[in-house]
């Protein structure tokens, strides 16, 4: 199967497409249709005052000079460009179909690490075909759909979703990933979102938005993922928001301390 690599530039969730080494193909940034989620954001929250307190080593401290943040973001982007994403996918029992690296201004992500609100960072999106027990990072699929009675676990985790699919959250090579494999027939549209939650949370509630992927369509058997540089130790909950006639509805989640 041929693997495609594309490079994109985005403001928020707007995207202008570039072909590597060839220049502009698209026009002005356009807003992706992610609609309005149905339900109460923050529903079931239980922070307990235990949200991230500082950035990880190698990440500038909150409030650092803008030049320091810009240099850090550029280095992270260069590392993503140099990554062998095909090998990364194969190590998780998957076959890479497509990967894109998008520059974006994500105020929620920037705020969470204390960076300037207009800092340009990047996200990575992948389309994969994942089969077998090692798919999605070697994690055990279809794990217990409920959190423990005391606190969420640590490390990689996957859960079945209300719709026919499996959602996973994990960390690898300094990044936080969320993926969703659609197991139904036909196709569905929606987007992936990762929230930061308390490390002492007892459920995969919808917390503070950390990363929102653009609206995409899944066909049967397809796995789509989004990832971004991990900057803090925190609890993270991943959600698949399915498109419905008047917005989006939360179709399932999983969570972990990463």
Short mmCIF file of N, CA and C in Angstrom, two decimals, residues 34 89 189 227:
data_model
loop_
_atom_site.label_atom_id
_atom_site.label_comp_id
_atom_site.label_asym_id
_atom_site.label_seq_id
_atom_site.Cartn_x
_atom_site.Cartn_y
_atom_site.Cartn_z
N UNK A 34 -16.59 21.16 12.65
CA UNK A 34 -16.68 20.29 13.82
C UNK A 34 -17.97 20.52 14.59
N UNK A 89 4.13 3.27 12.89
CA UNK A 89 2.87 2.56 12.73
C UNK A 89 3.07 1.05 12.80
N UNK A 189 -18.89 10.20 10.34
CA UNK A 189 -18.06 11.40 10.42
C UNK A 189 -18.03 11.91 11.85
N UNK A 227 -2.17 13.35 17.30
CA UNK A 227 -1.18 13.39 18.38
C UNK A 227 -0.56 14.77 18.46
#
